[in-house]
mmCIF file of C-alpha atoms and ligand atoms in Angstrom:
data_model
loop_
_atom_site.group_PDB
_atom_site.id
_atom_site.type_symbol
_atom_site.label_atom_id
_atom_site.label_comp_id
_atom_site.label_asym_id
_atom_site.label_seq_id
_atom_site.Cartn_x
_atom_site.Cartn_y
_atom_site.Cartn_z
ATOM 1 C CA MET V 1025 -0.047 -0.117 0.334
ATOM 2 C CA ALA V 1026 1.240 3.595 -1.390
ATOM 3 C CA TYR V 1027 2.159 5.853 2.012
ATOM 4 C CA THR V 1028 -0.202 8.429 2.056
ATOM 5 C CA VAL V 1029 0.098 11.313 4.993
ATOM 6 C CA PRO V 1030 -2.135 10.567 7.956
ATOM 7 C CA LYS V 1031 -3.442 13.764 9.767
ATOM 8 C CA LEU V 1032 -1.943 13.896 13.219
ATOM 9 C CA LYS V 1033 -4.292 13.910 16.532
ATOM 10 C CA ASP V 1034 -1.551 13.426 19.268
ATOM 11 C CA TYR V 1035 1.124 15.883 18.862
ATOM 12 C CA SER V 1036 3.475 14.822 21.632
ATOM 13 C CA ALA V 1037 6.943 13.760 21.046
ATOM 14 C CA PRO V 1038 6.445 10.055 20.662
ATOM 15 C CA ALA V 1039 3.694 10.286 18.422
ATOM 16 C CA LEU V 1040 5.732 12.511 15.833
ATOM 17 C CA ASP V 1041 8.560 10.167 16.529
ATOM 18 C CA LYS V 1042 6.517 7.648 14.802
ATOM 19 C CA ALA V 1043 4.901 9.728 12.356
ATOM 20 C CA VAL V 1044 8.153 11.055 10.983
ATOM 21 C CA GLN V 1045 9.661 7.466 11.013
ATOM 22 C CA GLU V 1046 6.773 6.191 8.984
ATOM 23 C CA LEU V 1047 7.449 8.525 6.505
ATOM 24 C CA LEU V 1048 11.170 8.234 6.412
ATOM 25 C CA SER V 1049 10.764 4.593 5.934
ATOM 26 C CA ALA V 1050 8.314 5.018 3.112
ATOM 27 C CA LEU V 1051 10.599 7.400 1.501
ATOM 28 C CA GLN V 1052 13.396 4.766 1.725
ATOM 29 C CA GLN V 1053 11.673 1.945 0.688
ATOM 30 C CA GLU V 1054 10.192 4.158 -2.468
ATOM 31 C CA SER V 1055 13.672 5.100 -3.121
ATOM 32 C CA LYS V 1056 14.877 1.570 -3.801
ATOM 33 C CA ASP V 1057 12.393 0.885 -6.367
ATOM 34 C CA VAL V 1058 13.264 3.765 -8.611
ATOM 35 C CA SER V 1059 14.909 1.892 -11.452
ATOM 36 C CA SER V 1060 14.594 4.486 -14.575
ATOM 37 C CA GLU V 1061 14.953 7.921 -15.175
ATOM 38 C CA SER V 1062 11.163 8.312 -15.369
ATOM 39 C CA ASP V 1063 10.881 6.396 -12.333
ATOM 40 C CA TRP V 1064 12.756 9.102 -10.635
ATOM 41 C CA LYS V 1065 10.920 11.777 -12.123
ATOM 42 C CA THR V 1066 7.489 10.589 -10.379
ATOM 43 C CA PHE V 1067 9.373 9.661 -7.107
ATOM 44 C CA ARG V 1068 10.594 13.397 -7.064
ATOM 45 C CA ASP V 1069 7.156 14.803 -8.194
ATOM 46 C CA ARG V 1070 5.187 12.464 -5.525
ATOM 47 C CA TRP V 1071 7.593 13.669 -2.616
ATOM 48 C CA MET V 1072 8.388 17.153 -3.338
ATOM 49 C CA ALA V 1073 5.799 18.477 -5.837
ATOM 50 C CA ARG V 1074 4.386 21.798 -4.727
ATOM 51 C CA LYS V 1075 1.016 21.004 -5.698
ATOM 52 C CA ASN V 1076 0.357 18.115 -3.146
ATOM 53 C CA GLY V 1077 3.440 16.650 -2.826
ATOM 54 C CA VAL V 1078 4.197 14.461 0.303
ATOM 55 C CA LEU V 1079 5.831 17.424 1.935
ATOM 56 C CA THR V 1080 3.167 19.890 1.242
ATOM 57 C CA GLN V 1081 0.627 17.733 2.646
ATOM 58 C CA VAL V 1082 2.963 17.213 5.640
ATOM 59 C CA ASN V 1083 3.100 21.105 5.862
ATOM 60 C CA VAL V 1084 -0.669 21.477 5.643
ATOM 61 C CA LEU V 1085 -1.830 18.138 7.481
ATOM 62 C CA TRP V 1086 0.736 18.338 10.085
ATOM 63 C CA LEU V 1087 2.242 22.103 10.473
ATOM 64 C CA LYS V 1088 -0.796 24.460 9.737
ATOM 65 C CA ALA V 1089 -2.896 21.682 11.488
ATOM 66 C CA ALA V 1090 -0.735 22.005 14.684
ATOM 67 C CA PRO V 1091 -2.207 23.611 18.138
ATOM 68 C CA GLU V 1092 -0.263 26.744 18.703
ATOM 69 C CA ASP V 1093 1.550 25.197 21.686
ATOM 70 C CA ALA V 1094 2.946 22.216 19.173
ATOM 71 C CA LYS V 1095 3.676 24.531 16.232
ATOM 72 C CA ARG V 1096 7.324 24.953 17.423
ATOM 73 C CA ASP V 1097 8.347 21.112 17.524
ATOM 74 C CA VAL V 1098 6.288 20.229 14.681
ATOM 75 C CA GLY V 1099 7.783 23.060 12.422
ATOM 76 C CA GLN V 1100 11.587 22.082 13.153
ATOM 77 C CA ARG V 1101 10.697 18.366 12.892
ATOM 78 C CA VAL V 1102 9.031 19.684 9.343
ATOM 79 C CA ASN V 1103 12.342 21.449 8.214
ATOM 80 C CA GLN V 1104 14.416 18.411 9.036
ATOM 81 C CA LEU V 1105 12.128 16.138 6.907
ATOM 82 C CA LYS V 1106 12.337 18.487 4.199
ATOM 83 C CA LYS V 1107 16.066 18.176 4.113
ATOM 84 C CA GLN V 1108 15.995 14.672 4.339
ATOM 85 C CA VAL V 1109 13.602 14.101 1.874
ATOM 86 C CA GLU V 1110 15.713 16.452 -0.238
ATOM 87 C CA GLU V 1111 18.629 14.546 0.109
ATOM 88 C CA VAL V 1112 16.984 11.099 -0.501
ATOM 89 C CA VAL V 1113 15.229 12.417 -3.552
ATOM 90 C CA GLU V 1114 18.700 14.106 -5.034
ATOM 91 C CA GLN V 1115 20.825 11.273 -4.683
ATOM 92 C CA THR V 1116 18.439 8.527 -6.019
ATOM 93 C CA PRO V 1117 20.192 9.075 -9.570
ATOM 94 C CA GLU V 1118 23.672 8.360 -8.464
ATOM 95 C CA TRP V 1119 22.716 5.371 -7.109
ATOM 96 C CA LEU V 1120 20.739 4.761 -10.250
ATOM 97 C CA LYS V 1121 24.258 5.208 -12.513
ATOM 98 C CA GLY V 1122 26.264 3.367 -10.740
ATOM 99 C CA GLY V 1123 24.126 0.695 -9.722
ATOM 100 C CA ALA V 1124 23.223 -2.132 -11.791
ATOM 101 C CA SER V 1125 19.329 -1.502 -11.878
ATOM 102 C CA ALA V 1126 17.325 -3.632 -13.934
ATOM 103 C CA ALA V 1127 16.926 -1.231 -16.479
ATOM 104 C CA ARG V 1128 20.341 -0.704 -17.285
ATOM 105 C CA LEU V 1129 21.412 -4.395 -17.087
ATOM 106 C CA THR V 1130 18.462 -4.618 -19.894
ATOM 107 C CA ALA V 1131 20.160 -1.844 -21.679
ATOM 108 C CA GLU V 1132 23.499 -3.116 -22.221
ATOM 109 C CA ALA V 1133 22.826 -7.173 -22.306
ATOM 110 C CA LEU V 1134 25.053 -8.704 -24.511
ATOM 111 C CA ASP V 1135 23.629 -9.826 -27.782
ATOM 112 C CA ILE V 1136 25.684 -12.853 -28.957
ATOM 113 C CA THR V 1137 23.956 -12.818 -32.404
ATOM 114 C CA LEU V 1138 25.778 -9.872 -33.217
ATOM 115 C CA PRO V 1139 29.118 -10.254 -35.451
ATOM 116 C CA GLY V 1140 32.334 -10.237 -33.524
ATOM 117 C CA ILE V 1141 34.816 -7.318 -34.072
ATOM 118 C CA ARG V 1142 37.291 -8.560 -36.657
ATOM 119 C CA ARG V 1143 41.118 -8.273 -36.244
ATOM 120 C CA PRO V 1144 42.885 -7.899 -38.759
ATOM 121 C CA LEU V 1145 45.877 -9.996 -39.143
ATOM 122 C CA GLY V 1146 49.182 -8.169 -40.305
ATOM 123 C CA ALA V 1147 50.982 -9.634 -43.116
ATOM 124 C CA GLU V 1148 54.470 -9.788 -43.729
ATOM 125 C CA HIS V 1149 55.631 -6.730 -45.996
ATOM 126 C CA PRO V 1150 56.096 -7.534 -49.561
ATOM 127 C CA VAL V 1151 59.669 -6.319 -49.423
ATOM 128 C CA ILE V 1152 60.435 -8.412 -46.526
ATOM 129 C CA LYS V 1153 58.041 -11.596 -47.823
ATOM 130 C CA THR V 1154 60.579 -11.178 -51.181
ATOM 131 C CA SER V 1155 64.007 -10.999 -48.715
ATOM 132 C CA ASN V 1156 62.682 -13.835 -46.831
ATOM 133 C CA GLU V 1157 62.119 -16.113 -49.807
ATOM 134 C CA MET V 1158 65.692 -15.516 -51.422
ATOM 135 C CA VAL V 1159 66.993 -16.288 -48.027
ATOM 136 C CA ALA V 1160 65.330 -19.366 -47.376
ATOM 137 C CA ILE V 1161 66.655 -20.463 -51.117
ATOM 138 C CA PHE V 1162 69.993 -20.054 -49.800
ATOM 139 C CA ARG V 1163 69.444 -21.574 -46.346
ATOM 140 C CA ASN V 1164 68.326 -24.517 -48.184
ATOM 141 C CA LEU V 1165 71.939 -24.794 -49.882
ATOM 142 C CA GLY V 1166 73.153 -24.463 -46.212
ATOM 143 C CA TYR V 1167 73.903 -20.917 -45.825
ATOM 144 C CA SER V 1168 73.097 -19.816 -42.319
ATOM 145 C CA VAL V 1169 71.852 -16.236 -41.759
ATOM 146 C CA GLU V 1170 74.289 -13.467 -40.554
ATOM 147 C CA GLU V 1171 73.064 -9.700 -39.558
ATOM 148 C CA GLY V 1172 75.267 -6.590 -38.433
ATOM 149 C CA PRO V 1173 74.714 -3.029 -37.316
ATOM 150 C CA GLU V 1174 72.962 -0.639 -39.288
ATOM 151 C CA VAL V 1175 74.705 2.185 -37.744
ATOM 152 C CA GLU V 1176 78.457 0.863 -38.963
ATOM 153 C CA THR V 1177 82.222 2.684 -38.733
ATOM 154 C CA ASP V 1178 84.113 3.472 -41.514
ATOM 155 C CA TYR V 1179 86.188 0.949 -41.075
ATOM 156 C CA TYR V 1180 83.573 -1.947 -41.800
ATOM 157 C CA ASN V 1181 81.678 -0.113 -44.270
ATOM 158 C CA PHE V 1182 84.816 1.061 -46.552
ATOM 159 C CA GLU V 1183 88.606 0.586 -44.919
ATOM 160 C CA SER V 1184 88.212 -3.148 -44.523
ATOM 161 C CA LEU V 1185 86.027 -3.944 -47.954
ATOM 162 C CA ASN V 1186 89.278 -1.994 -49.614
ATOM 163 C CA PHE V 1187 87.860 1.171 -49.897
ATOM 164 C CA PRO V 1188 91.009 2.989 -48.780
ATOM 165 C CA PRO V 1189 90.986 6.371 -47.233
ATOM 166 C CA ASN V 1190 89.801 9.209 -49.970
ATOM 167 C CA HIS V 1191 89.355 6.818 -52.459
ATOM 168 C CA PRO V 1192 87.115 7.770 -55.421
ATOM 169 C CA ALA V 1193 85.338 4.363 -54.915
ATOM 170 C CA ARG V 1194 83.489 5.806 -51.869
ATOM 171 C CA ASP V 1195 82.064 8.536 -53.962
ATOM 172 C CA THR V 1196 79.929 5.266 -55.410
ATOM 173 C CA GLN V 1197 78.299 4.929 -52.086
ATOM 174 C CA ASP V 1198 76.488 8.282 -51.434
ATOM 175 C CA THR V 1199 76.698 7.812 -47.709
ATOM 176 C CA LEU V 1200 74.753 9.193 -44.644
ATOM 177 C CA PHE V 1201 77.318 10.133 -42.018
ATOM 178 C CA ILE V 1202 76.392 10.553 -38.261
ATOM 179 C CA SER V 1203 77.463 13.970 -37.628
ATOM 180 C CA GLY V 1204 79.863 14.903 -34.692
ATOM 181 C CA GLN V 1205 82.315 12.123 -35.234
ATOM 182 C CA GLU V 1206 85.315 14.690 -36.506
ATOM 183 C CA SER V 1207 87.497 13.790 -33.327
ATOM 184 C CA LYS V 1208 87.730 10.293 -33.981
ATOM 185 C CA PRO V 1209 90.045 8.424 -35.642
ATOM 186 C CA LEU V 1210 88.618 8.028 -39.510
ATOM 187 C CA ARG V 1211 88.329 4.054 -39.063
ATOM 188 C CA GLU V 1212 85.948 4.693 -36.015
ATOM 189 C CA ARG V 1213 83.869 7.462 -37.351
ATOM 190 C CA LEU V 1214 79.925 6.486 -37.552
ATOM 191 C CA LEU V 1215 78.018 6.120 -40.379
ATOM 192 C CA LEU V 1216 74.599 4.544 -41.921
ATOM 193 C CA ARG V 1217 75.515 1.325 -43.606
ATOM 194 C CA THR V 1218 75.292 1.626 -47.357
ATOM 195 C CA HIS V 1219 75.614 -1.960 -48.035
ATOM 196 C CA THR V 1220 75.069 -5.123 -46.087
ATOM 197 C CA SER V 1221 78.823 -5.940 -47.193
ATOM 198 C CA PRO V 1222 80.527 -4.995 -43.865
ATOM 199 C CA VAL V 1223 78.868 -8.177 -42.148
ATOM 200 C CA GLN V 1224 81.100 -10.021 -44.164
ATOM 201 C CA ILE V 1225 84.649 -8.748 -42.469
ATOM 202 C CA ARG V 1226 82.415 -8.835 -38.716
ATOM 203 C CA THR V 1227 81.254 -12.623 -39.970
ATOM 204 C CA MET V 1228 84.655 -13.169 -40.766
ATOM 205 C CA GLU V 1229 86.247 -12.120 -37.560
ATOM 206 C CA ARG V 1230 83.917 -14.350 -35.580
ATOM 207 C CA LEU V 1231 83.889 -17.128 -37.349
ATOM 208 C CA LYS V 1232 86.798 -19.364 -39.023
ATOM 209 C CA PRO V 1233 86.461 -20.617 -42.647
ATOM 210 C CA PRO V 1234 85.035 -22.654 -44.461
ATOM 211 C CA ILE V 1235 81.947 -19.809 -43.851
ATOM 212 C CA ARG V 1236 78.237 -19.608 -46.287
ATOM 213 C CA ILE V 1237 76.108 -17.073 -44.938
ATOM 214 C CA VAL V 1238 73.418 -15.142 -46.042
ATOM 215 C CA ILE V 1239 72.745 -11.619 -44.914
ATOM 216 C CA PRO V 1240 69.577 -9.652 -45.067
ATOM 217 C CA GLY V 1241 69.126 -6.178 -43.906
ATOM 218 C CA LYS V 1242 68.463 -2.479 -44.178
ATOM 219 C CA VAL V 1243 70.830 -0.452 -45.766
ATOM 220 C CA TYR V 1244 71.048 3.557 -46.085
ATOM 221 C CA ARG V 1245 72.112 6.342 -48.784
ATOM 222 C CA ASN V 1246 71.774 9.431 -49.551
ATOM 223 C CA ASP V 1247 69.458 9.215 -52.392
ATOM 224 C CA PRO V 1248 66.401 11.471 -52.492
ATOM 225 C CA PRO V 1249 63.267 9.391 -52.708
ATOM 226 C CA ASP V 1250 61.780 8.636 -55.987
ATOM 227 C CA ALA V 1251 60.050 5.866 -57.973
ATOM 228 C CA SER V 1252 63.450 4.034 -58.261
ATOM 229 C CA HIS V 1253 65.250 5.036 -55.205
ATOM 230 C CA SER V 1254 64.782 5.287 -51.389
ATOM 231 C CA PRO V 1255 67.582 6.593 -48.577
ATOM 232 C CA MET V 1256 66.513 3.229 -46.781
ATOM 233 C CA PHE V 1257 66.298 -0.027 -48.930
ATOM 234 C CA HIS V 1258 66.975 -3.826 -48.237
ATOM 235 C CA GLN V 1259 69.839 -5.725 -49.488
ATOM 236 C CA ILE V 1260 70.549 -9.608 -49.385
ATOM 237 C CA GLU V 1261 74.200 -10.477 -49.287
ATOM 238 C CA GLY V 1262 75.944 -13.633 -49.428
ATOM 239 C CA LEU V 1263 79.278 -14.932 -48.738
ATOM 240 C CA ALA V 1264 81.139 -18.193 -49.264
ATOM 241 C CA VAL V 1265 84.524 -18.796 -48.531
ATOM 242 C CA ASP V 1266 86.661 -22.009 -48.417
ATOM 243 C CA THR V 1267 89.660 -23.565 -50.152
ATOM 244 C CA ASN V 1268 89.003 -23.780 -53.733
ATOM 245 C CA ILE V 1269 86.255 -21.820 -54.473
ATOM 246 C CA THR V 1270 85.962 -20.576 -57.936
ATOM 247 C CA LEU V 1271 84.360 -18.196 -60.349
ATOM 248 C CA GLY V 1272 82.091 -21.398 -61.298
ATOM 249 C CA ASP V 1273 81.090 -22.109 -57.795
ATOM 250 C CA LEU V 1274 80.004 -18.422 -58.046
ATOM 251 C CA LYS V 1275 77.801 -19.190 -61.331
ATOM 252 C CA GLY V 1276 76.275 -22.062 -60.532
ATOM 253 C CA THR V 1277 75.090 -20.841 -57.105
ATOM 254 C CA LEU V 1278 73.670 -17.758 -58.308
ATOM 255 C CA ASP V 1279 72.168 -19.477 -61.437
ATOM 256 C CA HIS V 1280 70.236 -21.926 -59.128
ATOM 257 C CA ALA V 1281 69.298 -19.249 -56.980
ATOM 258 C CA MET V 1282 67.622 -17.038 -59.645
ATOM 259 C CA LYS V 1283 65.807 -20.234 -61.207
ATOM 260 C CA ALA V 1284 64.544 -21.214 -57.508
ATOM 261 C CA MET V 1285 63.329 -17.403 -57.103
ATOM 262 C CA PHE V 1286 62.009 -16.505 -61.041
ATOM 263 C CA GLY V 1287 60.906 -19.831 -62.314
ATOM 264 C CA SER V 1288 63.218 -22.736 -64.026
ATOM 265 C CA SER V 1289 63.279 -20.748 -67.529
ATOM 266 C CA VAL V 1290 65.238 -17.923 -66.585
ATOM 267 C CA LYS V 1291 68.522 -17.840 -67.673
ATOM 268 C CA THR V 1292 71.575 -15.722 -66.637
ATOM 269 C CA ALA V 1293 74.239 -13.849 -68.003
ATOM 270 C CA PHE V 1294 77.627 -11.961 -66.318
ATOM 271 C CA ARG V 1295 78.994 -8.516 -67.238
ATOM 272 C CA PRO V 1296 81.676 -7.430 -66.181
ATOM 273 C CA SER V 1297 81.946 -4.598 -63.164
ATOM 274 C CA PHE V 1298 84.118 -3.224 -60.418
ATOM 275 C CA PHE V 1299 83.606 -3.528 -56.549
ATOM 276 C CA PRO V 1300 86.592 -2.757 -54.256
ATOM 277 C CA PHE V 1301 86.334 -6.219 -52.643
ATOM 278 C CA THR V 1302 85.837 -8.069 -55.425
ATOM 279 C CA GLU V 1303 88.051 -9.590 -58.112
ATOM 280 C CA PRO V 1304 87.025 -10.216 -60.741
ATOM 281 C CA SER V 1305 83.967 -8.242 -60.157
ATOM 282 C CA ALA V 1306 80.459 -8.610 -62.178
ATOM 283 C CA GLU V 1307 77.033 -7.470 -62.725
ATOM 284 C CA MET V 1308 74.541 -10.484 -62.969
ATOM 285 C CA LEU V 1309 71.533 -10.145 -65.310
ATOM 286 C CA VAL V 1310 68.377 -12.664 -65.355
ATOM 287 C CA SER V 1311 66.475 -12.999 -68.439
ATOM 288 C CA CYS V 1312 63.331 -10.628 -68.217
ATOM 289 C CA PHE V 1313 60.748 -12.890 -66.402
ATOM 290 C CA ILE V 1314 58.228 -10.420 -67.423
ATOM 291 C CA CYS V 1315 58.603 -10.725 -71.138
ATOM 292 C CA GLY V 1316 60.476 -13.871 -71.127
ATOM 293 C CA GLY V 1317 62.985 -12.149 -72.715
ATOM 294 C CA SER V 1318 61.554 -11.103 -75.770
ATOM 295 C CA GLY V 1319 61.493 -7.611 -74.528
ATOM 296 C CA ARG V 1320 57.804 -7.051 -75.884
ATOM 297 C CA ARG V 1321 54.854 -7.816 -74.051
ATOM 298 C CA GLY V 1322 52.385 -8.400 -77.138
ATOM 299 C CA THR V 1323 52.321 -5.473 -78.866
ATOM 300 C CA GLU V 1324 54.093 -2.976 -76.164
ATOM 301 C CA PRO V 1325 57.796 -2.369 -75.359
ATOM 302 C CA CYS V 1326 58.334 -4.337 -72.001
ATOM 303 C CA ARG V 1327 59.167 -1.348 -69.621
ATOM 304 C CA PRO V 1328 60.844 -3.433 -66.305
ATOM 305 C CA CYS V 1329 63.837 -4.670 -68.642
ATOM 306 C CA LYS V 1330 63.890 -1.642 -70.922
ATOM 307 C CA GLN V 1331 63.120 -3.986 -73.945
ATOM 308 C CA THR V 1332 66.510 -5.383 -73.718
ATOM 309 C CA GLY V 1333 64.927 -8.992 -72.357
ATOM 310 C CA TRP V 1334 67.892 -8.588 -69.530
ATOM 311 C CA ILE V 1335 67.211 -7.256 -66.149
ATOM 312 C CA GLU V 1336 69.963 -6.412 -63.683
ATOM 313 C CA ILE V 1337 69.757 -7.909 -60.452
ATOM 314 C CA LEU V 1338 72.939 -8.002 -58.612
ATOM 315 C CA GLY V 1339 76.609 -7.431 -58.125
ATOM 316 C CA CYS V 1340 78.999 -9.704 -57.183
ATOM 317 C CA GLY V 1341 82.910 -11.222 -57.516
ATOM 318 C CA MET V 1342 85.658 -13.254 -56.157
ATOM 319 C CA VAL V 1343 86.816 -12.014 -52.637
ATOM 320 C CA ASP V 1344 89.389 -9.683 -53.367
ATOM 321 C CA PRO V 1345 92.663 -10.803 -51.585
ATOM 322 C CA ASN V 1346 92.601 -7.901 -49.766
ATOM 323 C CA VAL V 1347 89.494 -8.116 -47.875
ATOM 324 C CA PHE V 1348 91.063 -11.421 -46.617
ATOM 325 C CA GLU V 1349 93.946 -9.626 -45.645
ATOM 326 C CA PHE V 1350 92.243 -8.020 -42.572
ATOM 327 C CA VAL V 1351 90.884 -11.618 -41.231
ATOM 328 C CA LYS V 1352 94.248 -13.572 -41.898
ATOM 329 C CA ASP V 1353 94.713 -13.980 -38.352
ATOM 330 C CA ASN V 1354 91.432 -15.894 -38.158
ATOM 331 C CA GLY V 1355 92.098 -18.512 -40.882
ATOM 332 C CA TYR V 1356 91.636 -16.316 -43.902
ATOM 333 C CA ASP V 1357 95.300 -16.406 -45.634
ATOM 334 C CA PRO V 1358 94.490 -15.444 -48.918
ATOM 335 C CA LYS V 1359 96.907 -18.129 -50.125
ATOM 336 C CA ARG V 1360 94.748 -20.789 -48.881
ATOM 337 C CA VAL V 1361 91.362 -19.955 -49.138
ATOM 338 C CA SER V 1362 89.055 -18.185 -51.601
ATOM 339 C CA GLY V 1363 85.381 -17.133 -51.550
ATOM 340 C CA PHE V 1364 82.603 -15.439 -53.578
ATOM 341 C CA ALA V 1365 80.738 -12.584 -52.421
ATOM 342 C CA PHE V 1366 77.370 -11.351 -53.959
ATOM 343 C CA GLY V 1367 74.487 -8.475 -53.185
ATOM 344 C CA MET V 1368 71.230 -7.748 -54.261
ATOM 345 C CA GLY V 1369 68.384 -5.090 -53.883
ATOM 346 C CA ALA V 1370 65.625 -6.763 -52.158
ATOM 347 C CA ASP V 1371 63.093 -4.144 -52.927
ATOM 348 C CA ARG V 1372 64.132 -3.845 -56.383
ATOM 349 C CA ILE V 1373 63.223 -7.558 -57.089
ATOM 350 C CA ALA V 1374 59.979 -6.893 -54.976
ATOM 351 C CA LEU V 1375 59.064 -4.286 -57.453
ATOM 352 C CA LEU V 1376 59.659 -6.361 -60.332
ATOM 353 C CA LYS V 1377 58.055 -9.722 -59.027
ATOM 354 C CA TYR V 1378 54.749 -7.447 -58.090
ATOM 355 C CA GLY V 1379 54.584 -5.797 -60.930
ATOM 356 C CA VAL V 1380 54.969 -2.757 -58.994
ATOM 357 C CA ASP V 1381 56.043 0.768 -60.744
ATOM 358 C CA ASP V 1382 56.599 3.346 -57.392
ATOM 359 C CA LEU V 1383 59.147 2.291 -54.721
ATOM 360 C CA GLN V 1384 57.872 4.553 -52.677
ATOM 361 C CA LEU V 1385 54.352 2.765 -52.249
ATOM 362 C CA PHE V 1386 56.463 0.075 -50.343
ATOM 363 C CA PHE V 1387 57.090 2.474 -47.186
ATOM 364 C CA GLN V 1388 54.370 4.730 -46.754
ATOM 365 C CA GLY V 1389 52.286 1.997 -44.819
ATOM 366 C CA ASP V 1390 49.244 2.628 -46.853
ATOM 367 C CA VAL V 1391 47.159 -0.764 -45.624
ATOM 368 C CA ARG V 1392 45.042 -0.187 -48.879
ATOM 369 C CA PHE V 1393 48.509 -0.965 -50.732
ATOM 370 C CA LEU V 1394 50.034 -3.606 -48.636
ATOM 371 C CA GLU V 1395 47.065 -5.849 -47.768
ATOM 372 C CA GLN V 1396 47.204 -6.589 -51.856
ATOM 373 C CA PHE V 1397 50.014 -8.706 -50.954
ATOM 374 C CA VAL V 1398 48.892 -10.827 -48.251
HETATM 375 N N1 LIG R 1544 77.558 -4.106 -51.595
HETATM 376 C C1 LIG R 1544 77.752 -4.000 -53.104
HETATM 377 C C2 LIG R 1544 76.748 -2.870 -53.530
HETATM 378 O O1 LIG R 1544 76.045 -2.199 -52.423
HETATM 379 C C3 LIG R 1544 77.025 -5.211 -53.638
HETATM 380 C C4 LIG R 1544 78.118 -6.117 -54.018
HETATM 381 C C5 LIG R 1544 78.041 -7.138 -52.710
HETATM 382 C C6 LIG R 1544 79.080 -6.320 -54.830
HETATM 383 C C7 LIG R 1544 79.132 -8.346 -52.633
HETATM 384 C C8 LIG R 1544 79.785 -7.644 -54.673
HETATM 385 C C9 LIG R 1544 80.065 -8.517 -53.652
HETATM 386 O O2 LIG R 1544 76.393 -2.335 -54.098
#
C-alpha cells in the first residue's frame, strides 16, 4: 500500500517521532524501487511537488493543523524532514547511475547474435617477404643467416672492404654520415651502412673458414626518394669462403638461386663490373621474367627490362685477397682460401616480382596497398 500522509491527532513527542519514522521508511522504500529516469521523476514529484507532494501535505496536515503550543516542535521536525527528503531524492539518480538497475542491465545486455569485431591479421611486408624467400633459397643450400648493425663504422663499411681513405670508389656510395664524429680517427667514425657487405668482415672475424652465409638487412644512402630510389632500402648479401672456391661456384650458385626465385626457365648472364672488395667483379643479369626475354609484351614494349630482355639483378665477384688480409689471423690466409660474394636489392626484386611501378609505395605504409600482398 502506498504511503499517505496521516492526519495527526496526537502531537506529543513520541507520536511525532512515530509519524516521522513511518514517513522516512516509506521514502527509503520508494527510493529503492526507482529503476529508471522516468521512475525517478515520478518519485521526485510525489515527494516534492509544490502542489500536493508529500512534503506539501506534511506542511498542511501536520504543521498548519498543529495546535499553537506544538507548532514550534512540529515546525522543526518538518524542516528537518524537508532536508532529508530533498537529500534522498537528489541522491537517488546517483545510485541509479552506479548501480546495476534492471533497466541498465537490460539496455546493455550482450547480444550474442551480433557478428564479432574483426581484428585484421598483420601480414609480411612484400619486401620482407621477398627477402625471406631469397634467404630461404640459400638456407636450403646450407647457408646460415648473419646480421650486423645499421649504424656502422667507417672501418667495416669501407676500409676493410678495400675502399682506402679518400679513394674515389667511396663516391659510388652516397653515404649518410653521423654528425659530430670529427674528433675520432677516421676508421672509428660512424655512418649508416651503405651496403650489407660490412657483415662479411664482421662474420669472418668471428667464424673461421669454411663459411657460407646470407645477410639480409636495411641499408642507407643519400638518395632522394623517387619511383626507383629510397634513402633506406634492403639488401641480401651472400658470402662463401672455403679452399678452392671458383668463379664457376659463384655462377652455378647464383644461377640456381635465380631459377629457384623466378622460375626454372630464366637464364643468367654476367657482365664485368667493379667493386673494391671483389676481383674480378661482375653484374649478374637474369632474362626478363616479365616478357620472357623478348623485350615486348604483346604489341607494347616491356618496360621493366627496357626492351632489352635482361634485368640487372645483383653485384658479385670473387673476394679480393686484400679483404682477406684484414681477417688473415682468423684463418683467412688469401694464399689458402678463396671465396665469392654477392649483393642484391630486395626492394628492386619485389618491385619487379609484383609489378609495382613506384618504390615509395613500399614505404608509405598505406594498408590499402599493402593488404594486396597478403
Ligand atoms: N655491396 C655492393 C653494393 O651495395 C654489392 C656487392 C656485394 C657486390 C658483394 C659484390 C659483392 O653495391
